[in-house]
Coordinates of C-alpha atoms in Angstrom, one line a residue:
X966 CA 113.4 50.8 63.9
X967 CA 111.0 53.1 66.0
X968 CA 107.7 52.4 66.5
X969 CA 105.4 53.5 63.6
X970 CA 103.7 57.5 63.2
X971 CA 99.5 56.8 62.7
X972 CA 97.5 59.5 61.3
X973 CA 93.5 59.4 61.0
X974 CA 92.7 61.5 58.4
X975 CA 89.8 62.0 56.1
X976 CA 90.4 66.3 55.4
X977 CA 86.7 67.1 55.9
X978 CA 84.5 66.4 59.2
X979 CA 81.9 63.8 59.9
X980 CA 83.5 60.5 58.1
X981 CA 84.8 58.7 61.3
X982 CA 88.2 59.8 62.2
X983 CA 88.1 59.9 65.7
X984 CA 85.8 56.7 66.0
X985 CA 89.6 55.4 64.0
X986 CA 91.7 56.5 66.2
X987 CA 89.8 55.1 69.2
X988 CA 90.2 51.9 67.0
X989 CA 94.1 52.2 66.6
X990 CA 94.6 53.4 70.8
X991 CA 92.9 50.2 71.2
X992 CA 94.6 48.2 69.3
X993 CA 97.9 49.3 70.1
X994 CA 97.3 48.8 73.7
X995 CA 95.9 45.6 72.6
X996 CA 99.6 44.6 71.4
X997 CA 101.2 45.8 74.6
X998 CA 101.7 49.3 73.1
X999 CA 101.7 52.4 75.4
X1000 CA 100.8 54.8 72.5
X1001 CA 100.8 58.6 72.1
X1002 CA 97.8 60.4 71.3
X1003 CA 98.1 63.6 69.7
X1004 CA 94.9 65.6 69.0
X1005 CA 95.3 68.3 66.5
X1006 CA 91.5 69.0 66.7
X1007 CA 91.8 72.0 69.3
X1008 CA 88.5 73.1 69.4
X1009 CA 86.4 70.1 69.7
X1010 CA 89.1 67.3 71.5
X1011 CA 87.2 64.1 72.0
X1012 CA 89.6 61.6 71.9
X1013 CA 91.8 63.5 73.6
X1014 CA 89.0 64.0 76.6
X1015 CA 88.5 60.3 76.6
X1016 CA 92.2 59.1 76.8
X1017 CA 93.9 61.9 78.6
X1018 CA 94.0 60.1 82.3
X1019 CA 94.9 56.8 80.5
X1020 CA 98.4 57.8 78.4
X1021 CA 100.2 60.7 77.7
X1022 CA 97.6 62.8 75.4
X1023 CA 99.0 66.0 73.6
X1024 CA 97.1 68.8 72.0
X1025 CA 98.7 70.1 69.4
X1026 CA 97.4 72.4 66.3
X1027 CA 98.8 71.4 63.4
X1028 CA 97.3 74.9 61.5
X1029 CA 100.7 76.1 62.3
X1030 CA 104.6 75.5 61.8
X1031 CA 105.2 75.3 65.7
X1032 CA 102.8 72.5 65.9
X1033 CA 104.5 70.4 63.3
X1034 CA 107.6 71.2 65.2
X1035 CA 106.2 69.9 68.8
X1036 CA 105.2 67.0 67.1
X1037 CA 107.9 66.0 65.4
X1038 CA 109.9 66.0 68.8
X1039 CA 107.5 64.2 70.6
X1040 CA 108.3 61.5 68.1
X1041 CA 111.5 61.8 68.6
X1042 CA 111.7 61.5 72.7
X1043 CA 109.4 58.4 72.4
X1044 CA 111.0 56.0 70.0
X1045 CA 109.3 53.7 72.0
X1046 CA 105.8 54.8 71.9
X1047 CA 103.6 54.4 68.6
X1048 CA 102.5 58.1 67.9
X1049 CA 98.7 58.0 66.9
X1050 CA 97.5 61.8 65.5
X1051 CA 93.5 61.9 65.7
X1052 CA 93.3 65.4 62.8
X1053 CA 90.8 68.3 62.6
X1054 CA 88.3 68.1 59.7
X1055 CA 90.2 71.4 58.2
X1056 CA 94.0 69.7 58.6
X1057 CA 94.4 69.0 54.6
X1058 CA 95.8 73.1 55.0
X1059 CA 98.3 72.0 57.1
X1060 CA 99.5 69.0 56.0
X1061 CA 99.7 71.3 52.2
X1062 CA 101.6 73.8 54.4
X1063 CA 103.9 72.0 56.5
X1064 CA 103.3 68.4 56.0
X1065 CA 106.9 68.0 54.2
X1066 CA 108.6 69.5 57.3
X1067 CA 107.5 65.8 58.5
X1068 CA 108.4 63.9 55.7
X1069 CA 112.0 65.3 55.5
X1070 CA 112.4 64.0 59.2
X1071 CA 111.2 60.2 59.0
X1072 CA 114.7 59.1 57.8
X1073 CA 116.3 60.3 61.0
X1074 CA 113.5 59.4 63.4
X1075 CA 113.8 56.3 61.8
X1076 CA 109.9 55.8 61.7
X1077 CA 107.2 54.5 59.3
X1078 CA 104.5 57.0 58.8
X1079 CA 101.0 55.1 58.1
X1080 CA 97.8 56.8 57.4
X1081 CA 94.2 55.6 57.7
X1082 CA 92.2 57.5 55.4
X1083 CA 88.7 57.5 56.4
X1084 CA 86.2 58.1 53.7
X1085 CA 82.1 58.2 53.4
X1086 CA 80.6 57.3 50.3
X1087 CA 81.0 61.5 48.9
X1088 CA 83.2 62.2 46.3
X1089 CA 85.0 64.8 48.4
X1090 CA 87.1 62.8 50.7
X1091 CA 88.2 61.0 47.4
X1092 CA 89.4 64.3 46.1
X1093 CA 91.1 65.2 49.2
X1094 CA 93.1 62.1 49.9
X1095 CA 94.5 63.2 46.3
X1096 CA 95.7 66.4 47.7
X1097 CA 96.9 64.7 50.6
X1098 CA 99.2 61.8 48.8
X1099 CA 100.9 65.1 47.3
X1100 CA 101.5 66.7 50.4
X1101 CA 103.0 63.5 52.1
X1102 CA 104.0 61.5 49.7
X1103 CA 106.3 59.6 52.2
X1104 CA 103.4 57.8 54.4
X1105 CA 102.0 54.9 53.7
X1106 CA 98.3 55.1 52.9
X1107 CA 95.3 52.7 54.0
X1108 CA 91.9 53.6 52.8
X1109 CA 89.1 53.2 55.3
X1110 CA 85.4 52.7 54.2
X1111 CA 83.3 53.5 57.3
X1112 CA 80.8 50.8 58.0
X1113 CA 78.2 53.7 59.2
X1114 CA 77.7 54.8 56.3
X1115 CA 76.9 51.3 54.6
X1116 CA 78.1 47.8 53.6
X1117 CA 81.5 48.0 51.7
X1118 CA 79.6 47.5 48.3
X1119 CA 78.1 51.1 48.8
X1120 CA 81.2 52.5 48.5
X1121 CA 81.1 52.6 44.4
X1122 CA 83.0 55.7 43.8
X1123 CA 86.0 54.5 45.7
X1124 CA 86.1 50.6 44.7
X1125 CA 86.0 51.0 40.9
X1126 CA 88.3 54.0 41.3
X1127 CA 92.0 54.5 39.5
X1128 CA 92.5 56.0 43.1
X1129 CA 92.1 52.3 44.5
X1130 CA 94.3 51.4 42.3
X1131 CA 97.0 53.8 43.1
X1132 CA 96.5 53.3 46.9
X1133 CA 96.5 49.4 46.2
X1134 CA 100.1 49.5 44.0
X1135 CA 101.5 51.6 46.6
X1136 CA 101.2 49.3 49.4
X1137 CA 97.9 50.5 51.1
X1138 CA 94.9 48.8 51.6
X1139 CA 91.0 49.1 51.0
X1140 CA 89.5 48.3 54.7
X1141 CA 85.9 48.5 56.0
X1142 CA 85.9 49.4 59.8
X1143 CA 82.9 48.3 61.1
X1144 CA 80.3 50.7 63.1
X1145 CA 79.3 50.5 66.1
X1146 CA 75.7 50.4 67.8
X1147 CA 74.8 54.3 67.7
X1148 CA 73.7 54.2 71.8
X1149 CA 77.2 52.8 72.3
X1150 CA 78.7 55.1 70.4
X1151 CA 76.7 57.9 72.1
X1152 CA 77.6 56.4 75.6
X1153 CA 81.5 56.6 74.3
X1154 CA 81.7 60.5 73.4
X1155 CA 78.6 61.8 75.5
X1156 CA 80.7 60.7 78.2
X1157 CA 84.1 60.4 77.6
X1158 CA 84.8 57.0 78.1
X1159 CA 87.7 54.7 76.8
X1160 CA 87.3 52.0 75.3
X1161 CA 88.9 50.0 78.9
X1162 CA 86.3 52.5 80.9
X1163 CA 83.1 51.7 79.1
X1164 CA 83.7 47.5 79.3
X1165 CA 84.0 48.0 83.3
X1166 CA 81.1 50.3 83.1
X1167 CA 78.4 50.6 80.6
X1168 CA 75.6 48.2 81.3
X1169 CA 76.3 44.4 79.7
X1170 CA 74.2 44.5 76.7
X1171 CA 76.1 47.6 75.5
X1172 CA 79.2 45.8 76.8
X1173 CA 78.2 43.2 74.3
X1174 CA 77.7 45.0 71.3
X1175 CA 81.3 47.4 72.4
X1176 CA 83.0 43.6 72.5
X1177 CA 81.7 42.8 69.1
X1178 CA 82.6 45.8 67.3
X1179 CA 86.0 45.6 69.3
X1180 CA 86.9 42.6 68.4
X1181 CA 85.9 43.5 64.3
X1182 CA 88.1 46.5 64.9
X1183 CA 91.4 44.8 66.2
X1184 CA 91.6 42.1 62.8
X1185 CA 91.3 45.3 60.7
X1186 CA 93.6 47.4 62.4
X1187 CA 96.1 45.0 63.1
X1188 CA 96.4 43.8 59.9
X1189 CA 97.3 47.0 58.5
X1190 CA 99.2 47.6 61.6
X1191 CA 101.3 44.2 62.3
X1192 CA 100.4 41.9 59.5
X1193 CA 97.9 40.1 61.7
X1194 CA 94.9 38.7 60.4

């Protein structure tokens, strides 16, 4: 089987998606993975800026049918490569639009598609992620509680939910990604670092806390990812 098709959603802007995706490129290359980054967030690429002279990094707008189309190809060129999708905050249009052009093609890829759905403690990103498990009903869902925005008992709206539930009974999980100092975090988009970048070069006390929250990040990730704990 190929290697698996990660998407960091969350539909709306602000709840951590990109922070996520740094967390999967990392982990991946943490398992000997050479991943491919595709950034469908055209007009403000951060991930993409930080990883683009470390792998192959694509931009791709997912707003339109040619960019499902480019990425579906990429995926199958690199059976090889784990295919990580950092999305916009607006991509819940065009995953309603052309999201099933995907889910029709994971049979013949031969791929698992796996979402981490990153959520704040707002009701909104609950209701979207309902959209969403319409739209592609073929991925696999993992619901991410962002640690910035508080300790995983904060999020009530989500843990007492019948969404929980459904997520839960479908195979997903419930996860709490932990944050990440924000003068670390700063140093990581302000100026465009990798994760690899910033440990040879931000000074060692940030180096400490990056190592900390790095660590957190790879048992969450990889135990959605490859069953580790």
């Amino acid at each position: 089987m190929a290697k698996d098709i990660l998407i960091s959603g969350g539909g709306k802007g602000g709840v951590g998606k990109s922070v996520v995706s740094v967390g999967a490129i990392d982990t991946a290359l943490a398992h000997g993975e050479t991943p491919i980054l595709v950034e469908t967030d055209t007009s403000n690429p951060d991930v993409w800026k930080m990883y683009k002279n470390e792998l192959r990094a694509e931009l791709i707008d997912l707003d339109e049918a040619n960019g499902w189309i480019d990425l579906i190809n990429i995926c199958d060129q690199h059976p090889e490569s784990t295919i990580i999708i950092n999305t916009a905050a607006r991509n819940n249009r065009g995953v309603a639009a052309y999201g099933e052009t995907l889910s029709n093609t994971l049979s013949e890829l031969d791929r698992r598609l796996v979402t981490f759905w990153v959520i704040n403690r707002q009701r909104d990103s609950l209701e979207l992620l309902n959209d969403y498990m319409t739209a592609l009903a073929g991925s696999v869902i993992h619901v991410v509680r962002n640690g910035h925005y508080g300790p995983e008992e904060k999020f009530e709206l989500y843990n007492g939910s019948k969404l929980r539930t459904s997520v839960e009974r479908s195979g997903g999980q419930s996860l709490t990604f932990p944050d990440l100092a924000d003068r670390v975090s700063d140093d990581l988009y302000s100026k465009r670092l990798s994760i690899g970048t910033a440990m040879k070069t931000l000074p060692l006390g940030n180096r400490a806390e990056l190592t900390r929250w790095r660590h957190e990040v790879h048992k969450v990730l990889s135990g959605a990812l490859y069953g580790a704990s």
